[in-house]
PDB file of C-alpha atoms in Angstrom:
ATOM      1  CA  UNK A 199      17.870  42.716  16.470  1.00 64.00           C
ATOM      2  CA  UNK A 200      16.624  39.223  15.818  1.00 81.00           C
ATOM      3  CA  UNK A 201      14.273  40.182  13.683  1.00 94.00           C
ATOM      4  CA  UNK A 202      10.286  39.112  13.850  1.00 97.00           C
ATOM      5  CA  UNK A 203      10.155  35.499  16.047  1.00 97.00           C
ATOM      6  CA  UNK A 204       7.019  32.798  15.204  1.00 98.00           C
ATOM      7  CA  UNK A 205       7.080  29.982  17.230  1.00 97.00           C
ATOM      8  CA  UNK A 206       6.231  27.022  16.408  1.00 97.00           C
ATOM      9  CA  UNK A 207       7.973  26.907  13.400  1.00 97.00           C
ATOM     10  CA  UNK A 208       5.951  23.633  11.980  1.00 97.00           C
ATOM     11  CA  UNK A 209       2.698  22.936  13.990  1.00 97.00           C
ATOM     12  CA  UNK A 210       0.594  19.529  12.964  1.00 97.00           C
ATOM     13  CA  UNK A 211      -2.517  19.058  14.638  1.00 97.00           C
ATOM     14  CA  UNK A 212      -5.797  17.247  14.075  1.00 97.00           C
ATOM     15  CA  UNK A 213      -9.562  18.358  13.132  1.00 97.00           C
ATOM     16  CA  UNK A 214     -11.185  19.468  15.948  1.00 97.00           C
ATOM     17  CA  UNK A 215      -8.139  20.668  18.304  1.00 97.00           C
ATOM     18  CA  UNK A 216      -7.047  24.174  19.339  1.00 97.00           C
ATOM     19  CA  UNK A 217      -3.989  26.291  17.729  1.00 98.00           C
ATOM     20  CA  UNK A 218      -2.116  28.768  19.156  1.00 98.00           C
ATOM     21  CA  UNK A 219       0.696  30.562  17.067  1.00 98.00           C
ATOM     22  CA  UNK A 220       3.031  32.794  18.511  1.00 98.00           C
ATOM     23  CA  UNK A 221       4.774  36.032  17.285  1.00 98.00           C
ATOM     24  CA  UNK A 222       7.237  38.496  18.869  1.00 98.00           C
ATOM     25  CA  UNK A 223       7.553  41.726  16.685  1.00 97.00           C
ATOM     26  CA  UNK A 224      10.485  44.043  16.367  1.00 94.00           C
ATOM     27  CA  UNK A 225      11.283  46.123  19.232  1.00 93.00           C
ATOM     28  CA  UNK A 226       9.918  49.694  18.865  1.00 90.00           C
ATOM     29  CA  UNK A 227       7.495  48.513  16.143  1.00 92.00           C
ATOM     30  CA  UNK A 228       4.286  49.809  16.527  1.00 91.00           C
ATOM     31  CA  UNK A 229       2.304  47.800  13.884  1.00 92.00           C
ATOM     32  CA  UNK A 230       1.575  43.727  14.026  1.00 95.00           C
ATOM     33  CA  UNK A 231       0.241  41.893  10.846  1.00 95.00           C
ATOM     34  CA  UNK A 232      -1.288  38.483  10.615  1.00 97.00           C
ATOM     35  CA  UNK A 233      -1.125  36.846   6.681  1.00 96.00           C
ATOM     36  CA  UNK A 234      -1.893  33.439   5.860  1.00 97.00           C
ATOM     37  CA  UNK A 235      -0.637  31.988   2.587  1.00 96.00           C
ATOM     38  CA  UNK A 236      -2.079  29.550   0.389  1.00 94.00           C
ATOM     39  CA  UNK A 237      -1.481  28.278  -3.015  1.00 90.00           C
ATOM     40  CA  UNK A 238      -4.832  28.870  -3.669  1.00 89.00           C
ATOM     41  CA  UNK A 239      -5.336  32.175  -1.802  1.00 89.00           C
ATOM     42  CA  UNK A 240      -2.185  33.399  -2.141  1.00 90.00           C
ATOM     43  CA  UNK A 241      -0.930  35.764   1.066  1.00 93.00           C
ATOM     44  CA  UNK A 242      -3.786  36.909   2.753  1.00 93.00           C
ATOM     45  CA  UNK A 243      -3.956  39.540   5.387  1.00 93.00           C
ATOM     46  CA  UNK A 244      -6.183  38.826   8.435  1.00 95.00           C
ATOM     47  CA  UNK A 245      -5.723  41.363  11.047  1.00 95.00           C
ATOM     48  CA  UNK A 246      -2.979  44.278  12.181  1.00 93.00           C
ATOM     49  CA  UNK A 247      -2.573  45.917  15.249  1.00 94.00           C
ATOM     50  CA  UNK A 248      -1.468  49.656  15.578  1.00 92.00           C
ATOM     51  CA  UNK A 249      -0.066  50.159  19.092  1.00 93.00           C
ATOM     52  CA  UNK A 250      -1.605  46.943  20.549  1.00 95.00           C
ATOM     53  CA  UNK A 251      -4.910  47.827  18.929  1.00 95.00           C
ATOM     54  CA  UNK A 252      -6.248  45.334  16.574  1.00 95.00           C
ATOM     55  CA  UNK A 253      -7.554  47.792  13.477  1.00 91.00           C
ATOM     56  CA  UNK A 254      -9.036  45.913  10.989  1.00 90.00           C
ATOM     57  CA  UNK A 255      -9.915  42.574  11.375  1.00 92.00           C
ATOM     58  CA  UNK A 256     -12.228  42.046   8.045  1.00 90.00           C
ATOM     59  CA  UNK A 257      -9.592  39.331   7.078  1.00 91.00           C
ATOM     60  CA  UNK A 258     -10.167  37.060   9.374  1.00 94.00           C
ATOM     61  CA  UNK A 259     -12.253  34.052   7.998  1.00 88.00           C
ATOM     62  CA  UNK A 260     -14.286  33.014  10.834  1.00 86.00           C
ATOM     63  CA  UNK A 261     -15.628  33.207  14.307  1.00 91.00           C
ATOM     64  CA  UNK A 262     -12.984  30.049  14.943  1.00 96.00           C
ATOM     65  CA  UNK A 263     -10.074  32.421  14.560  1.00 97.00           C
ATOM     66  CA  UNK A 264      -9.389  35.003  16.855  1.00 97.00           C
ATOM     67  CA  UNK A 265      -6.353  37.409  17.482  1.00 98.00           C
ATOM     68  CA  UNK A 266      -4.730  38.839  20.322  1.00 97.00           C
ATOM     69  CA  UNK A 267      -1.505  41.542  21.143  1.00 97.00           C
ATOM     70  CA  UNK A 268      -1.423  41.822  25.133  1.00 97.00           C
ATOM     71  CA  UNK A 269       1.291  43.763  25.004  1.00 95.00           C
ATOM     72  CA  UNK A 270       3.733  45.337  22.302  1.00 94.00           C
ATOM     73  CA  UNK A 271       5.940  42.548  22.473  1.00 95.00           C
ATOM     74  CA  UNK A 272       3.699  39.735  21.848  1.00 96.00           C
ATOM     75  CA  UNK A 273       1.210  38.064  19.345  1.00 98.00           C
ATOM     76  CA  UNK A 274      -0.987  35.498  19.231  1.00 98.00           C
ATOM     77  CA  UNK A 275      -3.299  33.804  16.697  1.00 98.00           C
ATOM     78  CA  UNK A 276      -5.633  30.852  18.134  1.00 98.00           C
ATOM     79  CA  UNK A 277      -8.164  28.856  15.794  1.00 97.00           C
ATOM     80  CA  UNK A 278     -10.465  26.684  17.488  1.00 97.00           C
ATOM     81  CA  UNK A 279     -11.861  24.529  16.643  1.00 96.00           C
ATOM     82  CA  UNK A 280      -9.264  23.899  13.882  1.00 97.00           C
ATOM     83  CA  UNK A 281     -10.235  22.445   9.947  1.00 96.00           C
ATOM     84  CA  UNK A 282      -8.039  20.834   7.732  1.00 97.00           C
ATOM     85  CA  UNK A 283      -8.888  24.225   4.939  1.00 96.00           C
ATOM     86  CA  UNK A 284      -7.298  26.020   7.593  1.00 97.00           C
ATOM     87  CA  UNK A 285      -3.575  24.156   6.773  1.00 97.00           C
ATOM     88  CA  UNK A 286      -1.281  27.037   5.172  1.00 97.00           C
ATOM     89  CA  UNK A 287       1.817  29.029   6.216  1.00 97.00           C
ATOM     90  CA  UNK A 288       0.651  31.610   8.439  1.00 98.00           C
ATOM     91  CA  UNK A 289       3.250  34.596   8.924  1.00 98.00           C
ATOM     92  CA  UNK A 290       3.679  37.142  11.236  1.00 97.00           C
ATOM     93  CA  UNK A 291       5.279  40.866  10.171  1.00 96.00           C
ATOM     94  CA  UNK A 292       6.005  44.443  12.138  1.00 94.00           C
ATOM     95  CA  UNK A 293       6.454  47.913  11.028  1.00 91.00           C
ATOM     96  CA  UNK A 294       6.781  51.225  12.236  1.00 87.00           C
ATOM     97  CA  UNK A 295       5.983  54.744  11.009  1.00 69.00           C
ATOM     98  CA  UNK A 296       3.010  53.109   8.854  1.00 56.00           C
ATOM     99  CA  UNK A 297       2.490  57.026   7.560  1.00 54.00           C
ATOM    100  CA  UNK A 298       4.344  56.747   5.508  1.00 55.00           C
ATOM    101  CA  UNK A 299       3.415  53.149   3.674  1.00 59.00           C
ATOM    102  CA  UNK A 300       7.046  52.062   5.368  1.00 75.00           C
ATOM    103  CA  UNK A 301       8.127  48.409   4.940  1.00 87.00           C
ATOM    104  CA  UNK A 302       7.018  44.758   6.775  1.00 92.00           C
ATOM    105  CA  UNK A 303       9.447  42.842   8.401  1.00 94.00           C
ATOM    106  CA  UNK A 304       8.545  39.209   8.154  1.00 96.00           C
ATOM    107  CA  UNK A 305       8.854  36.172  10.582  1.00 97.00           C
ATOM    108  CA  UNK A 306       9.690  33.068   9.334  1.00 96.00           C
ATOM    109  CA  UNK A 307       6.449  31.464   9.098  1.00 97.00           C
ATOM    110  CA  UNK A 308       4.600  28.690  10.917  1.00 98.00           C
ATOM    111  CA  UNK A 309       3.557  25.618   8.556  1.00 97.00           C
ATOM    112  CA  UNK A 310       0.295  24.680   9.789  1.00 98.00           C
ATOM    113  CA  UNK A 311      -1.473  21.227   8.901  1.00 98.00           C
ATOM    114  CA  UNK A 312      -4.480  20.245   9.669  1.00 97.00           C
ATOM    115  CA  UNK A 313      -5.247  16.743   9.469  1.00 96.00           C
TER     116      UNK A 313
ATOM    117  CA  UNK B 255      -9.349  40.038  -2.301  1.00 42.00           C
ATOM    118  CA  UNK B 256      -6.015  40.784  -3.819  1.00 47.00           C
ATOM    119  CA  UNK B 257      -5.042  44.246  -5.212  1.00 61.00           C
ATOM    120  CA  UNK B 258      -1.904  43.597  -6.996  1.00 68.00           C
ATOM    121  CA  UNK B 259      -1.838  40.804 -10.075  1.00 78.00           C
ATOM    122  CA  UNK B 260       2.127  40.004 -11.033  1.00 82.00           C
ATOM    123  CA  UNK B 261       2.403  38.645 -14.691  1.00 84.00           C
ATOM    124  CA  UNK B 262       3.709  35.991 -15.483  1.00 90.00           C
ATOM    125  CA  UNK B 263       3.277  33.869 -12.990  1.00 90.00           C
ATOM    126  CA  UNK B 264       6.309  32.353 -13.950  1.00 93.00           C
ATOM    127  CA  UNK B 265       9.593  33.160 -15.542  1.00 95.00           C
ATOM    128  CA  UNK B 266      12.229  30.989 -16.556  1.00 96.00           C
ATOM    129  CA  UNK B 267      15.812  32.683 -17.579  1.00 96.00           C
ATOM    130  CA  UNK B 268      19.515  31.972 -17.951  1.00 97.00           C
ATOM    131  CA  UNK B 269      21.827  33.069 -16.078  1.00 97.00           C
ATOM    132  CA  UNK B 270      23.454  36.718 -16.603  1.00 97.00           C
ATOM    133  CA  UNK B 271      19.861  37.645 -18.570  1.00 97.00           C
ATOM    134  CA  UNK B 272      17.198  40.378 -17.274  1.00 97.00           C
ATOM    135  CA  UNK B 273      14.251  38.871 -15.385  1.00 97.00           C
ATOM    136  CA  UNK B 274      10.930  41.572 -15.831  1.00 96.00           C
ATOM    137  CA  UNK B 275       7.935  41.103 -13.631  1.00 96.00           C
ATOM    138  CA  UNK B 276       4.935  43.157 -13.519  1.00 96.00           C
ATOM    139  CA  UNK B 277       2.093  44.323 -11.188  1.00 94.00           C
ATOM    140  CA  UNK B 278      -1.292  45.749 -12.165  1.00 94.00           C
ATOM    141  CA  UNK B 279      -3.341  47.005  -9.265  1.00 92.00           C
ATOM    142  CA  UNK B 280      -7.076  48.370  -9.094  1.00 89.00           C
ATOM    143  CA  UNK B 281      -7.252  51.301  -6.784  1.00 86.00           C
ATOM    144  CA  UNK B 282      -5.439  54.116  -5.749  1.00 87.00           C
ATOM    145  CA  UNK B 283      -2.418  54.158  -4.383  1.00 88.00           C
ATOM    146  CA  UNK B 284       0.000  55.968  -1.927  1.00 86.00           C
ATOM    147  CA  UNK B 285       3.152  53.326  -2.390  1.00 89.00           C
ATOM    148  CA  UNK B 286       3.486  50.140  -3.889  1.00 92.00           C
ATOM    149  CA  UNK B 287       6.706  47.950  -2.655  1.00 94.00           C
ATOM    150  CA  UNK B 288       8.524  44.559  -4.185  1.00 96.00           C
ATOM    151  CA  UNK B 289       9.126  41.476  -1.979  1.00 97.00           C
ATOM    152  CA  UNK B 290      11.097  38.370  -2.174  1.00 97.00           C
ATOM    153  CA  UNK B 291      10.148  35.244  -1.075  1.00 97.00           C
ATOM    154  CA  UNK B 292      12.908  31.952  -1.296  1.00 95.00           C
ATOM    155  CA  UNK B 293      11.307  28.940  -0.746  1.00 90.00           C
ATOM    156  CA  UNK B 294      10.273  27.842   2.779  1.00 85.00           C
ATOM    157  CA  UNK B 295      10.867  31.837   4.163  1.00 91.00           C
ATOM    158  CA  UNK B 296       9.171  34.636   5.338  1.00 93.00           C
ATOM    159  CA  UNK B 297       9.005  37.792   2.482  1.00 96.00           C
ATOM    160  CA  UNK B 298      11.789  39.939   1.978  1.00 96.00           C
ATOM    161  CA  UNK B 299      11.249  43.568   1.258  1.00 95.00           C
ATOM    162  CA  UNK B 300      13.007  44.971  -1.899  1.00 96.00           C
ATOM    163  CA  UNK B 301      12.133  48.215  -2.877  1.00 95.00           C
ATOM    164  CA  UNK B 302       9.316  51.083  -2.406  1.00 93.00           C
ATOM    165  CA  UNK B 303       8.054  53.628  -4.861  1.00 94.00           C
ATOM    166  CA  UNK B 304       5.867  56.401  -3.856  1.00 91.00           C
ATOM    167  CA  UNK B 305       2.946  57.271  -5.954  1.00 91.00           C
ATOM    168  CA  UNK B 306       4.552  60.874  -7.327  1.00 94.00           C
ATOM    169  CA  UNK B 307       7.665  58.831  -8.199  1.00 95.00           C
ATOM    170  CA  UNK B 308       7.967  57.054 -11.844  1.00 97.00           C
ATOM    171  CA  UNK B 309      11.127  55.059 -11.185  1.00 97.00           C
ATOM    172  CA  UNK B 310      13.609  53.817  -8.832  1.00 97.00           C
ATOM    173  CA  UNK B 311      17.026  51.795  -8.754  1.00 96.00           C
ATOM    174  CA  UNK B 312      18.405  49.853  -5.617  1.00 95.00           C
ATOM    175  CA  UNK B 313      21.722  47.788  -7.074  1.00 96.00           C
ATOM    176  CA  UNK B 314      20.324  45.192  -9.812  1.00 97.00           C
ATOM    177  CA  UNK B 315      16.631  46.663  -9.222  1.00 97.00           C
ATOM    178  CA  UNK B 316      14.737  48.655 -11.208  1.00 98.00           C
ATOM    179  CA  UNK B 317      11.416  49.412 -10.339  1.00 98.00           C
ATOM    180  CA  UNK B 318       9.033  51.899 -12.816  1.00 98.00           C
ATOM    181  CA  UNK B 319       5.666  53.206 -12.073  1.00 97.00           C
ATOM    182  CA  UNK B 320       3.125  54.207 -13.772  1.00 96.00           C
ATOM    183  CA  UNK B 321      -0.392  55.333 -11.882  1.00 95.00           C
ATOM    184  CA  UNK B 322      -2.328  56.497 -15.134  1.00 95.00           C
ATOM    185  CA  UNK B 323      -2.013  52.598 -15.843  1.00 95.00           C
ATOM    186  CA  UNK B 324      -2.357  50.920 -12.156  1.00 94.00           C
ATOM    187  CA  UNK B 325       0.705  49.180 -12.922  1.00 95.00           C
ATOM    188  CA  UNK B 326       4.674  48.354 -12.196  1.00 96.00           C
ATOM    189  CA  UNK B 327       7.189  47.031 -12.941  1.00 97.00           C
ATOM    190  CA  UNK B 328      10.426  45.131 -11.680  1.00 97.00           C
ATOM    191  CA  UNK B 329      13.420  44.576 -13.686  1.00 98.00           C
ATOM    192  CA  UNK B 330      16.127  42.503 -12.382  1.00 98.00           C
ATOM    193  CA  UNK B 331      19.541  43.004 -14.555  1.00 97.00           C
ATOM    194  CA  UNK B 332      22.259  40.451 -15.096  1.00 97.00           C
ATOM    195  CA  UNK B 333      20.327  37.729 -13.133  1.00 97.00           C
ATOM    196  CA  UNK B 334      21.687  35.220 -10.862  1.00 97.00           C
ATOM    197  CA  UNK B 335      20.950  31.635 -10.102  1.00 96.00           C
ATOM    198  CA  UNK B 336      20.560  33.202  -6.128  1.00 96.00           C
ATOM    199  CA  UNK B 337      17.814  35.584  -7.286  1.00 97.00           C
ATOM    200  CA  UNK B 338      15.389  32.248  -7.653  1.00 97.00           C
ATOM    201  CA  UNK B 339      12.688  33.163  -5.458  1.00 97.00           C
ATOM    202  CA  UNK B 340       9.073  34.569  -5.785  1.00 96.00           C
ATOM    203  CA  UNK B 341       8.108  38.343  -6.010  1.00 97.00           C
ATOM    204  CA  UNK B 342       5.684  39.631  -5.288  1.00 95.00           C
ATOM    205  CA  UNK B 343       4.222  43.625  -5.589  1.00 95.00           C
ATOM    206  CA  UNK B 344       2.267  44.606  -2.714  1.00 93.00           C
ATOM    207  CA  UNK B 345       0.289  47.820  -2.261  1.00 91.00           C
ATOM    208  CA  UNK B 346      -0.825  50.410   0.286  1.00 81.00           C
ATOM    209  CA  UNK B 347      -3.990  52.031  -0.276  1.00 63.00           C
ATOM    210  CA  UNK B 348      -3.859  54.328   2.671  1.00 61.00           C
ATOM    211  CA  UNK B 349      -5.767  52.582   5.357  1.00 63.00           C
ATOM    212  CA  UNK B 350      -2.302  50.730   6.587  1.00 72.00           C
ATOM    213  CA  UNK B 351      -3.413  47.693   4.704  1.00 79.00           C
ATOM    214  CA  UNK B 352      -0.173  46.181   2.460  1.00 86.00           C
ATOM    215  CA  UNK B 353      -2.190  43.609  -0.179  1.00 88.00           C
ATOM    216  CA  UNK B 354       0.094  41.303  -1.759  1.00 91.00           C
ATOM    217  CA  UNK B 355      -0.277  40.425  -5.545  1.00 90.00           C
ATOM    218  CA  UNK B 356       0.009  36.525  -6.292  1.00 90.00           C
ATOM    219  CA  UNK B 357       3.508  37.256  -7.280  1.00 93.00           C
ATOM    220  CA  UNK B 358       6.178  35.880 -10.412  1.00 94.00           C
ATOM    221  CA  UNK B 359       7.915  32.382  -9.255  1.00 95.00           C
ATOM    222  CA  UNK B 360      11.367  33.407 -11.136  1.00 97.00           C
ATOM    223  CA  UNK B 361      13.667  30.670 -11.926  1.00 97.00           C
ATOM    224  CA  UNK B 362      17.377  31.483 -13.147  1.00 97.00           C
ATOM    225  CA  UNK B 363      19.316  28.323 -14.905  1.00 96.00           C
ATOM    226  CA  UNK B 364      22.770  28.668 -14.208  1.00 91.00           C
TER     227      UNK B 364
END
């Protein structure tokens, strides 16, 4: 397996525009995350899906950000309008059988700036 | 808001020496895992101990637990200039939520 696939892998875009990043999970895993990770903030967890199903969205900062799983093979995270706070390394991870607390596989990242 | 706190937040060894992080979290927990993280890279998972468990090995890792105190820890024998990374401790509370900590940036001298 290729493991969990973010695209783009660097993304720089200006104040204002609209971001899309992209995330394929592992096939046959049932559970999406969405972290961002600052310095500041460290790795913070924004939404996860359970079957497609976003469950709990309470990290998500703002109306500007919005998540989406169409299917079980496919993630998105869009902010728009976007603001330069919102430059950080945003990852995407997948799990299955989340009964039992298993583990998160992690994508590589996308490295967003805002400028 | 973050549930696990590593300490220190950084840790600078020699080479062949024992690296020891540790986690303090505030609620209850059913597991609490370690990650790695090298520079530039998604998180690597390490290690998971359950809640009714008070210590676990995995090769160099040794991971204790102790849920009277909300708190872990990670021992890394015989370190290696390749274990440079951050860790961090990340727990599950039950509701399918995995909080990270603010992890240990570990830094082995060769």
């Amino acid at each position: 397996d290729a493991g969990v696939i973010q695209s783009p892998r660097h993304e720089v875009t200006e104040m204002g525009q609209e971001v899309t990043l992209r995330c394929k999970p592992i096939s046959g895993h049932d559970y999406l995350f969405w972290y961002r990770q600052t310095m500041m903030r460290g790795l913070e967890l924004l939404i996860y899906f359970n079957n497609n199903v976003p469950i709990d969205d309470s990290g998500m900062p703002e109306d500007r950000f919005s998540a989406k799983m169409p299917n079980a093979s496919f993630s998105t995270l869009k902010i728009q309008p976007s603001e330069p706070r919102d430059s950080a390394v945003y990852f995407c991870a997948s799990s299955s059988n989340r009964g039992g607390g298993e583990k998160l596989f992690f994508g590589s990242g996308t490295q967003l700036s805002v400028l | 808001s973050q549930q696990g706190e590593e300490d220190p937040q950084a840790l600078s060894i020699q080479e062949g020496e024992n690296a020891t992080m540790n986690c303090s979290y505030k609620t209850s927990i059913n597991n609490l895992q370690w990650y790695r993280q090298n520079s530039g890279r998604g998180l690597v998972h390490l290690i998971l101990i359950r809640s009714n468990e008070r210590e676990k090995h995995s090769g160099r890792l040794r991971v204790t637990l102790d849920t009277s105190k909300k708190s872990s820890s990670l021992l890394i024998t015989a370190s290696r200039a390749a274990d440079t990374a951050s860790y961090f401790c990340a727990t599950d509370a039950g509701g399918f939520k995995t909080i990270f900590g603010a992890g240990t940036r570990l830094f082995v001298k060769a």
